[in-house]
GROMACS .gro file of C-alpha atoms in nm:
model
  470
    1MET     CA    1   0.000   0.001   0.000
    2ALA     CA    2   0.303   0.231  -0.004
    3ALA     CA    3   0.207   0.333  -0.359
    4ASP     CA    4  -0.112   0.493  -0.223
    5TRP     CA    5   0.098   0.772  -0.070
    6LEU     CA    6   0.274   0.869  -0.391
    7GLY     CA    7   0.188   1.217  -0.511
    8SER     CA    8   0.060   1.341  -0.174
    9VAL     CA    9   0.196   1.666  -0.034
   10VAL     CA   10   0.331   1.621   0.319
   11SER     CA   11   0.514   1.819   0.588
   12ILE     CA   12   0.791   1.634   0.772
   13ASN     CA   13   0.922   1.767   1.104
   14CYS     CA   14   1.273   1.641   1.170
   15GLY     CA   15   1.330   1.828   1.494
   16VAL     CA   16   1.536   2.134   1.581
   17THR     CA   17   1.853   2.021   1.405
   18LEU     CA   18   1.714   1.931   1.062
   19GLY     CA   19   1.404   2.152   1.060
   20VAL     CA   20   1.077   2.117   0.869
   21TYR     CA   21   1.044   1.994   0.509
   22GLN     CA   22   0.748   2.006   0.272
   23GLY     CA   23   0.711   1.840  -0.062
   24GLU     CA   24   0.538   1.575  -0.279
   25VAL     CA   25   0.593   1.210  -0.191
   26ALA     CA   26   0.809   1.059  -0.462
   27SER     CA   27   0.876   0.711  -0.316
   28VAL     CA   28   0.834   0.507  -0.001
   29ASP     CA   29   1.083   0.223   0.067
   30GLN     CA   30   0.949  -0.022   0.324
   31ALA     CA   31   1.267  -0.222   0.338
   32SER     CA   32   1.504   0.065   0.418
   33GLN     CA   33   1.235   0.262   0.609
   34THR     CA   34   1.282   0.579   0.399
   35ILE     CA   35   1.059   0.830   0.226
   36SER     CA   36   1.158   1.066  -0.057
   37LEU     CA   37   1.011   1.408  -0.141
   38ARG     CA   38   1.038   1.577  -0.478
   39GLN     CA   39   1.055   1.957  -0.518
   40PRO     CA   40   1.117   1.991  -0.141
   41TYR     CA   41   1.102   2.311   0.069
   42HIS     CA   42   1.315   2.343   0.380
   43ASN     CA   43   1.175   2.579   0.647
   44GLY     CA   44   0.974   2.762   0.383
   45VAL     CA   45   1.266   2.799   0.138
   46LYS     CA   46   1.293   2.591  -0.180
   47CYS     CA   47   1.578   2.338  -0.165
   48PRO     CA   48   1.851   2.351  -0.434
   49VAL     CA   49   1.819   1.972  -0.492
   50PRO     CA   50   1.520   1.816  -0.675
   51GLU     CA   51   1.466   1.533  -0.422
   52VAL     CA   52   1.536   1.466  -0.054
   53THR     CA   53   1.521   1.126   0.124
   54PHE     CA   54   1.445   1.088   0.498
   55SER     CA   55   1.496   0.795   0.734
   56ALA     CA   56   1.223   0.694   0.978
   57MET     CA   57   1.464   0.750   1.269
   58ASP     CA   58   1.490   1.123   1.181
   59ILE     CA   59   1.119   1.193   1.146
   60LYS     CA   60   0.952   1.345   1.450
   61GLU     CA   61   0.613   1.422   1.294
   62LEU     CA   62   0.448   1.385   0.952
   63LYS     CA   63   0.145   1.585   0.838
   64PHE     CA   64  -0.053   1.562   0.517
   65LEU     CA   65  -0.107   1.895   0.342
   66GLU     CA   66  -0.278   1.748   0.034
   67ILE     CA   67  -0.375   1.383  -0.032
   68GLN     CA   68  -0.336   1.266  -0.389
   69LYS     CA   69  -0.662   1.218  -0.581
   70ALA     CA   70  -0.619   0.849  -0.658
   71VAL     CA   71  -0.663   0.755  -0.298
   72CYS     CA   72  -0.987   0.952  -0.262
   73LYS     CA   73  -1.136   0.811  -0.583
   74SER     CA   74  -1.077   0.455  -0.470
   75GLY     CA   75  -1.358   0.498  -0.221
   76SER     CA   76  -1.148   0.457   0.090
   77ASP     CA   77  -1.163   0.714   0.368
   78PRO     CA   78  -0.836   0.915   0.355
   79ARG     CA   79  -0.856   0.978   0.727
   80VAL     CA   80  -0.776   0.611   0.816
   81MET     CA   81  -0.515   0.461   0.584
   82THR     CA   82  -0.253   0.190   0.580
   83GLU     CA   83   0.083   0.282   0.723
   84PRO     CA   84   0.356   0.363   0.465
   85ALA     CA   85   0.595   0.178   0.697
   86ILE     CA   86   0.814   0.471   0.780
   87MET     CA   87   0.658   0.629   1.094
   88PRO     CA   88   0.783   0.551   1.446
   89SER     CA   89   0.537   0.408   1.698
   90GLY     CA   90   0.281   0.630   1.864
   91ARG     CA   91   0.322   0.922   1.621
   92SER     CA   92   0.051   1.053   1.395
   93ILE     CA   93   0.007   1.221   1.064
   94GLN     CA   94  -0.266   1.473   0.993
   95SER     CA   95  -0.454   1.571   0.678
   96ASN     CA   96  -0.504   1.946   0.653
   97ARG     CA   97  -0.714   1.951   0.335
   98SER     CA   98  -0.854   1.704   0.087
   99THR     CA   99  -0.924   1.730  -0.284
  100HIS     CA  100  -1.227   1.494  -0.281
  101SER     CA  101  -1.576   1.640  -0.242
  102HIS     CA  102  -1.728   1.366  -0.025
  103VAL     CA  103  -1.473   1.405   0.259
  104THR     CA  104  -1.661   1.557   0.554
  105SER     CA  105  -1.365   1.683   0.759
  106SER     CA  106  -1.032   1.780   0.609
  107THR     CA  107  -0.858   1.834   0.946
  108ALA     CA  108  -0.935   1.500   1.116
  109PRO     CA  109  -0.622   1.322   1.241
  110VAL     CA  110  -0.498   1.009   1.055
  111THR     CA  111  -0.360   0.753   1.302
  112ILE     CA  112  -0.081   0.516   1.191
  113LEU     CA  113  -0.007   0.207   1.403
  114ARG     CA  114   0.338   0.049   1.391
  115ARG     CA  115   0.522  -0.194   1.609
  116ALA     CA  116   0.787  -0.008   1.804
  117PRO     CA  117   1.141  -0.140   1.812
  118ALA     CA  118   1.249  -0.325   2.123
  119GLY     CA  119   1.350  -0.090   2.399
  120SER     CA  120   1.220   0.217   2.217
  121SER     CA  121   1.190   0.518   2.446
  122THR     CA  122   0.904   0.660   2.243
  123SER     CA  123   0.663   0.374   2.327
  124ARG     CA  124   0.402   0.492   2.575
  125GLY     CA  125   0.226   0.162   2.647
  126PRO     CA  126  -0.112   0.074   2.488
  127THR     CA  127  -0.217   0.305   2.210
  128GLN     CA  128  -0.526   0.523   2.223
  129ALA     CA  129  -0.701   0.292   1.981
  130ALA     CA  130  -0.636  -0.012   2.207
  131LEU     CA  131  -0.754   0.176   2.515
  132LYS     CA  132  -1.065   0.286   2.330
  133LYS     CA  133  -1.150  -0.064   2.211
  134ASN     CA  134  -1.092  -0.246   2.539
  135GLY     CA  135  -1.248   0.018   2.764
  136ARG     CA  136  -1.571   0.080   2.574
  137ASN     CA  137  -1.642  -0.285   2.481
  138GLY     CA  138  -1.614  -0.379   2.846
  139ALA     CA  139  -1.350  -0.652   2.799
  140ALA     CA  140  -1.247  -0.795   3.137
  141THR     CA  141  -0.886  -0.853   3.028
  142GLY     CA  142  -0.834  -0.500   2.888
  143PRO     CA  143  -0.678  -0.220   3.087
  144MET     CA  144  -0.899   0.027   3.269
  145ARG     CA  145  -0.951   0.367   3.109
  146PRO     CA  146  -0.753   0.651   3.263
  147LYS     CA  147  -0.941   0.912   3.461
  148ASP     CA  148  -0.834   1.183   3.217
  149GLU     CA  149  -0.995   0.989   2.934
  150GLU     CA  150  -1.320   0.958   3.129
  151CYS     CA  151  -1.332   1.329   3.204
  152PHE     CA  152  -1.188   1.493   2.896
  153GLY     CA  153  -1.203   1.240   2.612
  154ASP     CA  154  -0.977   1.005   2.424
  155ALA     CA  155  -0.715   1.244   2.294
  156THR     CA  156  -0.622   1.414   2.620
  157ASP     CA  157  -0.252   1.330   2.608
  158GLU     CA  158  -0.214   1.322   2.232
  159GLY     CA  159   0.113   1.477   2.126
  160LEU     CA  160   0.221   1.573   2.481
  161ASP     CA  161   0.550   1.388   2.436
  162THR     CA  162   0.659   1.624   2.155
  163ASP     CA  163   0.780   1.979   2.222
  164PHE     CA  164   0.657   2.259   2.001
  165ASP     CA  165   0.915   2.347   1.736
  166PHE     CA  166   0.943   2.723   1.773
  167GLU     CA  167   1.245   2.756   1.546
  168GLY     CA  168   1.091   2.548   1.271
  169ASN     CA  169   0.767   2.742   1.272
  170LEU     CA  170   0.949   3.076   1.294
  171ALA     CA  171   1.143   2.985   0.981
  172LEU     CA  172   0.819   2.964   0.786
  173PHE     CA  173   0.760   3.340   0.821
  174ASP     CA  174   0.902   3.595   0.582
  175LYS     CA  175   1.095   3.790   0.841
  176ALA     CA  176   1.259   4.019   0.585
  177ALA     CA  177   0.921   4.146   0.468
  178VAL     CA  178   0.797   4.200   0.822
  179PHE     CA  179   1.105   4.394   0.930
  180SER     CA  180   1.096   4.603   0.614
  181GLN     CA  181   0.746   4.714   0.711
  182ILE     CA  182   0.858   4.794   1.064
  183ASP     CA  183   1.161   4.992   0.946
  184GLY     CA  184   0.948   5.183   0.699
  185THR     CA  185   1.138   5.078   0.386
  186ASN     CA  186   0.807   5.046   0.207
  187VAL     CA  187   0.747   5.419   0.210
  188HIS     CA  188   0.421   5.425   0.020
  189SER     CA  189   0.138   5.185  -0.042
  190SER     CA  190  -0.106   5.244  -0.325
  191ARG     CA  191  -0.478   5.185  -0.333
  192VAL     CA  192  -0.574   5.050  -0.675
  193HIS     CA  193  -0.907   5.124  -0.834
  194PRO     CA  194  -1.107   4.819  -0.961
  195HIS     CA  195  -1.042   4.936  -1.319
  196GLY     CA  196  -0.669   4.942  -1.261
  197ASN     CA  197  -0.609   5.310  -1.184
  198VAL     CA  198  -0.407   5.412  -0.882
  199THR     CA  199  -0.637   5.640  -0.688
  200GLU     CA  200  -0.440   5.713  -0.369
  201GLN     CA  201  -0.091   5.684  -0.225
  202LYS     CA  202  -0.039   5.703   0.148
  203PRO     CA  203   0.256   5.630   0.376
  204SER     CA  204   0.248   5.284   0.527
  205SER     CA  205   0.446   5.381   0.834
  206TYR     CA  206   0.524   5.697   1.031
  207ARG     CA  207   0.807   5.813   1.249
  208HIS     CA  208   0.758   5.869   1.620
  209ASP     CA  209   0.755   6.248   1.572
  210GLU     CA  210   0.514   6.252   1.278
  211ASN     CA  211   0.149   6.346   1.315
  212ILE     CA  212  -0.080   6.108   1.126
  213LEU     CA  213  -0.368   6.355   1.146
  214GLN     CA  214  -0.397   6.623   0.883
  215VAL     CA  215  -0.350   6.968   1.037
  216LYS     CA  216  -0.366   7.321   0.909
  217PRO     CA  217  -0.038   7.489   0.815
  218VAL     CA  218   0.133   7.664   1.106
  219VAL     CA  219   0.110   8.043   1.112
  220TYR     CA  220   0.438   8.166   1.258
  221ARG     CA  221   0.344   8.535   1.274
  222GLN     CA  222   0.072   8.516   1.538
  223ILE     CA  223   0.150   8.850   1.707
  224THR     CA  224   0.089   9.175   1.520
  225VAL     CA  225   0.137   9.519   1.673
  226PRO     CA  226   0.010   9.861   1.559
  227GLN     CA  227   0.350  10.020   1.628
  228HIS     CA  228   0.663   9.822   1.552
  229GLY     CA  229   0.977   9.856   1.764
  230GLY     CA  230   1.205   9.798   1.467
  231LYS     CA  231   1.332   9.452   1.557
  232GLU     CA  232   1.190   9.101   1.565
  233TYR     CA  233   1.273   8.782   1.751
  234CYS     CA  234   1.165   8.423   1.710
  235THR     CA  235   1.109   8.141   1.961
  236ASP     CA  236   1.255   7.791   1.951
  237SER     CA  237   0.948   7.674   1.758
  238GLY     CA  238   0.981   7.954   1.503
  239LEU     CA  239   0.704   8.188   1.622
  240VAL     CA  240   0.777   8.554   1.548
  241VAL     CA  241   0.777   8.794   1.848
  242PRO     CA  242   0.806   9.161   1.750
  243THR     CA  243   0.943   9.438   1.971
  244VAL     CA  244   0.716   9.726   2.075
  245PRO     CA  245   0.800  10.089   2.159
  246TYR     CA  246   0.820  10.181   2.525
  247GLU     CA  247   0.504  10.399   2.500
  248LEU     CA  248   0.297  10.105   2.370
  249HIS     CA  249   0.441   9.876   2.635
  250LYS     CA  250   0.350  10.128   2.904
  251ARG     CA  251  -0.009  10.155   2.777
  252LEU     CA  252  -0.034   9.776   2.782
  253LEU     CA  253   0.065   9.762   3.151
  254GLU     CA  254  -0.176  10.043   3.237
  255ALA     CA  255  -0.461   9.859   3.059
  256ALA     CA  256  -0.372   9.545   3.257
  257GLU     CA  257  -0.397   9.736   3.585
  258CYS     CA  258  -0.737   9.872   3.486
  259CYS     CA  259  -0.858   9.516   3.422
  260GLY     CA  260  -0.749   9.396   3.769
  261LEU     CA  261  -0.389   9.289   3.713
  262SER     CA  262  -0.248   9.520   3.979
  263LEU     CA  263   0.113   9.624   4.015
  264GLU     CA  264   0.155   9.404   4.324
  265ARG     CA  265   0.041   9.098   4.133
  266ARG     CA  266   0.272   9.186   3.846
  267LEU     CA  267   0.569   9.226   4.082
  268GLU     CA  268   0.502   8.882   4.231
  269THR     CA  269   0.484   8.722   3.887
  270ILE     CA  270   0.809   8.885   3.779
  271GLY     CA  271   0.976   8.782   4.105
  272VAL     CA  272   0.877   8.416   4.062
  273CYS     CA  273   0.974   8.393   3.694
  274SER     CA  274   1.305   8.580   3.729
  275SER     CA  275   1.406   8.379   4.038
  276GLN     CA  276   1.329   8.055   3.855
  277MET     CA  277   1.550   8.165   3.569
  278ALA     CA  278   1.825   8.264   3.814
  279LEU     CA  279   1.808   7.927   3.988
  280THR     CA  280   1.851   7.757   3.652
  281LEU     CA  281   2.153   7.974   3.573
  282LEU     CA  282   2.303   7.886   3.912
  283GLY     CA  283   2.294   7.515   3.836
  284GLY     CA  284   1.943   7.412   3.933
  285PRO     CA  285   1.913   7.066   4.092
  286ASN     CA  286   2.284   6.997   4.042
  287ARG     CA  287   2.376   7.285   4.275
  288LEU     CA  288   2.085   7.327   4.513
  289THR     CA  289   2.057   6.998   4.702
  290PRO     CA  290   2.032   6.918   5.077
  291LYS     CA  291   2.374   6.748   5.058
  292ASN     CA  292   2.539   7.061   4.914
  293VAL     CA  293   2.462   7.318   5.185
  294HIS     CA  294   2.832   7.403   5.223
  295GLN     CA  295   2.844   7.536   4.865
  296ARG     CA  296   2.539   7.759   4.859
  297PRO     CA  297   2.543   7.997   4.560
  298THR     CA  298   2.587   8.368   4.622
  299VAL     CA  299   2.380   8.630   4.435
  300VAL     CA  300   2.411   9.008   4.452
  301LEU     CA  301   2.104   9.215   4.365
  302LEU     CA  302   2.166   9.572   4.248
  303CYS     CA  303   1.835   9.760   4.282
  304GLY     CA  304   1.734  10.122   4.240
  305PRO     CA  305   1.458  10.315   4.420
  306HIS     CA  306   1.198  10.258   4.146
  307ILE     CA  307   0.964   9.995   3.998
  308GLN     CA  308   1.252   9.807   3.831
  309GLY     CA  309   1.422   9.794   4.173
  310ALA     CA  310   1.104   9.656   4.333
  311GLN     CA  311   1.105   9.377   4.071
  312GLY     CA  312   1.460   9.285   4.171
  313ILE     CA  313   1.373   9.284   4.543
  314SER     CA  314   1.085   9.043   4.473
  315CYS     CA  315   1.328   8.818   4.285
  316GLY     CA  316   1.575   8.829   4.578
  317ARG     CA  317   1.305   8.729   4.827
  318HIS     CA  318   1.222   8.413   4.631
  319LEU     CA  319   1.592   8.328   4.589
  320ALA     CA  320   1.647   8.361   4.966
  321ASN     CA  321   1.352   8.130   5.026
  322HIS     CA  322   1.534   7.869   4.815
  323GLU     CA  323   1.844   7.882   5.038
  324VAL     CA  324   2.045   8.111   4.810
  325GLU     CA  325   2.278   8.356   4.984
  326VAL     CA  326   2.149   8.694   4.866
  327PHE     CA  327   2.308   9.037   4.909
  328LEU     CA  328   2.072   9.325   4.831
  329PHE     CA  329   2.210   9.666   4.743
  330LEU     CA  330   1.953   9.948   4.774
  331PRO     CA  331   2.046  10.312   4.836
  332ASN     CA  332   1.879  10.455   5.147
  333PHE     CA  333   1.969  10.817   5.083
  334VAL     CA  334   1.724  10.870   4.799
  335LYS     CA  335   1.347  10.877   4.801
  336MET     CA  336   1.191  10.535   4.731
  337GLN     CA  337   0.855  10.461   4.578
  338GLU     CA  338   0.586  10.296   4.785
  339GLN     CA  339   0.610   9.965   4.601
  340VAL     CA  340   0.982   9.946   4.675
  341THR     CA  341   0.916   9.993   5.048
  342ASN     CA  342   0.650   9.720   5.047
  343GLU     CA  343   0.879   9.471   4.872
  344LEU     CA  344   1.165   9.559   5.106
  345ASN     CA  345   0.952   9.487   5.412
  346LEU     CA  346   0.879   9.140   5.277
  347TYR     CA  347   1.243   9.081   5.188
  348ILE     CA  348   1.386   9.163   5.533
  349ARG     CA  349   1.157   8.900   5.685
  350THR     CA  350   1.340   8.643   5.473
  351SER     CA  351   1.695   8.774   5.460
  352ARG     CA  352   1.868   9.060   5.649
  353LYS     CA  353   2.163   9.090   5.411
  354GLN     CA  354   2.096   9.440   5.284
  355VAL     CA  355   2.360   9.702   5.216
  356ALA     CA  356   2.340  10.065   5.108
  357SER     CA  357   2.707  10.127   5.033
  358VAL     CA  358   2.941   9.981   4.776
  359LYS     CA  359   3.210   9.914   5.038
  360ASP     CA  360   2.973   9.668   5.210
  361LEU     CA  361   2.932   9.454   4.899
  362PRO     CA  362   3.128   9.123   4.880
  363THR     CA  363   3.491   9.162   4.777
  364SER     CA  364   3.524   8.806   4.648
  365PRO     CA  365   3.367   8.692   4.322
  366VAL     CA  366   3.005   8.585   4.341
  367ASP     CA  367   2.801   8.343   4.132
  368LEU     CA  368   2.553   8.584   3.975
  369LEU     CA  369   2.474   8.956   3.958
  370ILE     CA  370   2.116   9.069   3.897
  371ASN     CA  371   2.097   9.424   3.765
  372CYS     CA  372   1.781   9.626   3.841
  373LEU     CA  373   1.941   9.971   3.865
  374ASP     CA  374   1.807  10.121   3.542
  375CYS     CA  375   1.478  10.306   3.520
  376HIS     CA  376   1.281  10.378   3.204
  377GLU     CA  377   1.135  10.701   3.345
  378ASN     CA  378   1.446  10.862   3.499
  379LEU     CA  379   1.716  10.881   3.231
  380LEU     CA  380   1.948  11.094   3.449
  381LEU     CA  381   1.980  10.826   3.717
  382SER     CA  382   2.284  10.669   3.556
  383GLU     CA  383   2.475  10.999   3.588
  384GLN     CA  384   2.463  11.006   3.969
  385ALA     CA  385   2.778  10.922   4.166
  386TRP     CA  386   2.636  10.631   4.366
  387TYR     CA  387   2.508  10.469   4.043
  388GLN     CA  388   2.846  10.494   3.873
  389SER     CA  389   3.030  10.351   4.175
  390VAL     CA  390   2.797  10.049   4.182
  391ALA     CA  391   2.841  10.000   3.806
  392ASP     CA  392   3.221  10.005   3.846
  393TRP     CA  393   3.203   9.747   4.124
  394ALA     CA  394   2.985   9.521   3.908
  395ASN     CA  395   3.219   9.540   3.608
  396GLN     CA  396   3.522   9.462   3.828
  397ASN     CA  397   3.356   9.165   3.996
  398ARG     CA  398   3.349   8.985   3.662
  399ALA     CA  399   3.049   8.773   3.760
  400PRO     CA  400   2.785   8.696   3.493
  401VAL     CA  401   2.502   8.951   3.493
  402LEU     CA  402   2.127   8.899   3.451
  403SER     CA  403   1.944   9.222   3.368
  404ILE     CA  404   1.569   9.235   3.444
  405ASP     CA  405   1.363   9.478   3.233
  406PRO     CA  406   1.672   9.630   3.067
  407PRO     CA  407   1.699   9.984   2.925
  408VAL     CA  408   1.554  10.056   2.582
  409SER     CA  409   1.740  10.180   2.278
  410GLY     CA  410   1.900  10.517   2.331
  411GLN     CA  411   1.945  10.478   2.707
  412ARG     CA  412   2.288  10.441   2.855
  413GLN     CA  413   2.389  10.090   2.964
  414THR     CA  414   2.688  10.092   3.195
  415ILE     CA  415   2.667   9.726   3.309
  416GLU     CA  416   2.705   9.467   3.038
  417ALA     CA  417   2.461   9.179   3.082
  418LYS     CA  418   2.503   8.820   2.966
  419TRP     CA  419   2.128   8.761   2.990
  420THR     CA  420   1.836   9.002   2.971
  421LEU     CA  421   1.478   8.927   3.075
  422SER     CA  422   1.203   9.123   2.896
  423LEU     CA  423   0.849   9.144   3.030
  424GLY     CA  424   0.538   9.060   2.829
  425LEU     CA  425   0.676   9.180   2.494
  426PRO     CA  426   1.038   9.275   2.428
  427LEU     CA  427   1.147   9.639   2.405
  428PRO     CA  428   1.399   9.757   2.144
  429SER     CA  429   1.748   9.743   2.292
  430ASP     CA  430   2.103   9.827   2.186
  431VAL     CA  431   2.245   9.518   2.357
  432ARG     CA  432   2.405   9.288   2.100
  433ASP     CA  433   2.590   9.012   2.286
  434SER     CA  434   2.320   8.948   2.548
  435ARG     CA  435   2.087   8.649   2.531
  436VAL     CA  436   1.730   8.770   2.537
  437TYR     CA  437   1.454   8.594   2.733
  438LEU     CA  438   1.085   8.676   2.762
  439CYS     CA  439   0.871   8.652   3.076
  440ASP     CA  440   0.498   8.583   3.076
  441LEU     CA  441   0.319   8.840   3.290
  442GLY     CA  442  -0.018   8.665   3.268
  443ILE     CA  443  -0.186   8.952   3.083
  444PRO     CA  444  -0.522   8.839   2.938
  445LYS     CA  445  -0.567   8.830   2.562
  446MET     CA  446  -0.849   9.086   2.578
  447VAL     CA  447  -0.609   9.341   2.732
  448PHE     CA  448  -0.375   9.311   2.433
  449GLN     CA  449  -0.670   9.374   2.201
  450LYS     CA  450  -0.757   9.693   2.390
  451VAL     CA  451  -0.425   9.849   2.288
  452GLY     CA  452  -0.448   9.717   1.930
  453ILE     CA  453  -0.220   9.411   1.964
  454ASN     CA  454  -0.333   9.086   1.802
  455TYR     CA  455  -0.181   8.839   2.046
  456HIS     CA  456  -0.141   8.463   2.067
  457SER     CA  457   0.075   8.333   2.350
  458PRO     CA  458   0.419   8.211   2.232
  459PHE     CA  459   0.509   8.057   2.572
  460GLY     CA  460   0.359   7.711   2.529
  461CYS     CA  461   0.420   7.514   2.852
  462LYS     CA  462   0.676   7.760   2.997
  463PHE     CA  463   0.668   8.098   3.166
  464VAL     CA  464   1.015   8.208   3.051
  465ILE     CA  465   1.131   8.136   2.695
  466PRO     CA  466   1.446   8.229   2.499
  467LEU     CA  467   1.425   8.463   2.201
  468HIS     CA  468   1.654   8.454   1.900
  469PRO     CA  469   1.720   8.731   1.647
  470ALA     CA  470   1.495   8.679   1.347
   0.00000   0.00000   0.00000
């Protein structure tokens, strides 16, 4: 009956070492216990040789993929056939599909019975067919049915002695095609119209930073002003931020106060944002840690008796609250505005390091200087003797300088700043080598509209952003 298997398509599993073969049965030799496949495939790849022969000792499992038509036409059931005399004992072959129309189930297992060699380790006692016959016919001499068979059926332990061949099954997949899709080498996939016309091309894969949703083009000029300051900046994301004249900036702050954003609230906002920037410049979490109390950074605040000075005092109070050693210079021989006095009263409750003379300032280099001496209203302040002496001390200290609300174009700048912090919208400035930053004052959008400014916030998730020359 070995000739009945000729022409059938089978899959032979030879274990991890040899792998899985598929092909058409060319011959079955009962004497030598071998089977030959023509046009074989090894692990899904066509073999370079036209025929491969296997020994029964190498075969772990044999499955039928297609049974040749002659067997089905003979009238015999292809699910129970005569052994081709090559399978070891206790192993089965399965038919996955049949070409005959009267076969009711194409996936039913085909059981092959063969006498195992003496001392074979693969023999597991009586076969399932023997247990089934003796147990259900009630023969007194037959073995008793196992409890698993009574509870779960006849084929409970079928195939449990064979491990699943992960490597053999993995070899059947086209890994190159899968990885090419993952890597995005197939850039575009086309949708073909039923008449053959390509109607659409779309990317089959996207990078992690690509948006798969269609969005409107970005408008980078989202802030327009009625009076231009003559210079423009741009943010890290490319948004354009124009400068405004000092008169327009002043009207903007006055409109904010009329809408409820008082000067005290603005001073607190500036103090928080400027102190946060200063803490970052001082080293942030790498410098200010509980284990580094012996190396606390030192900051000197140079403040004048005006609103700009009050902004610096507010910044110094927040820095002192974060365990920064702050020295505040504020002249006590000139008349101070009310806001300066209020901020000073809050500061001395946090830190008592306040000096009014240049000779009381630190003689050793400090970590950071914060300049708040200049005033937009009083242009003659920089000509006074005390101002010039403080400016000379600052230039000789050689510490990096952060200037808050710096002078506008045309005003004298005696202290060179490495960083400048503008408020709300930048003012035109003659400073060239300074890095410009912008602080969010929290002014509502409706307030900008009242002074003729079409405004969209450029800050995103931050309150202080860097600006670059456009």
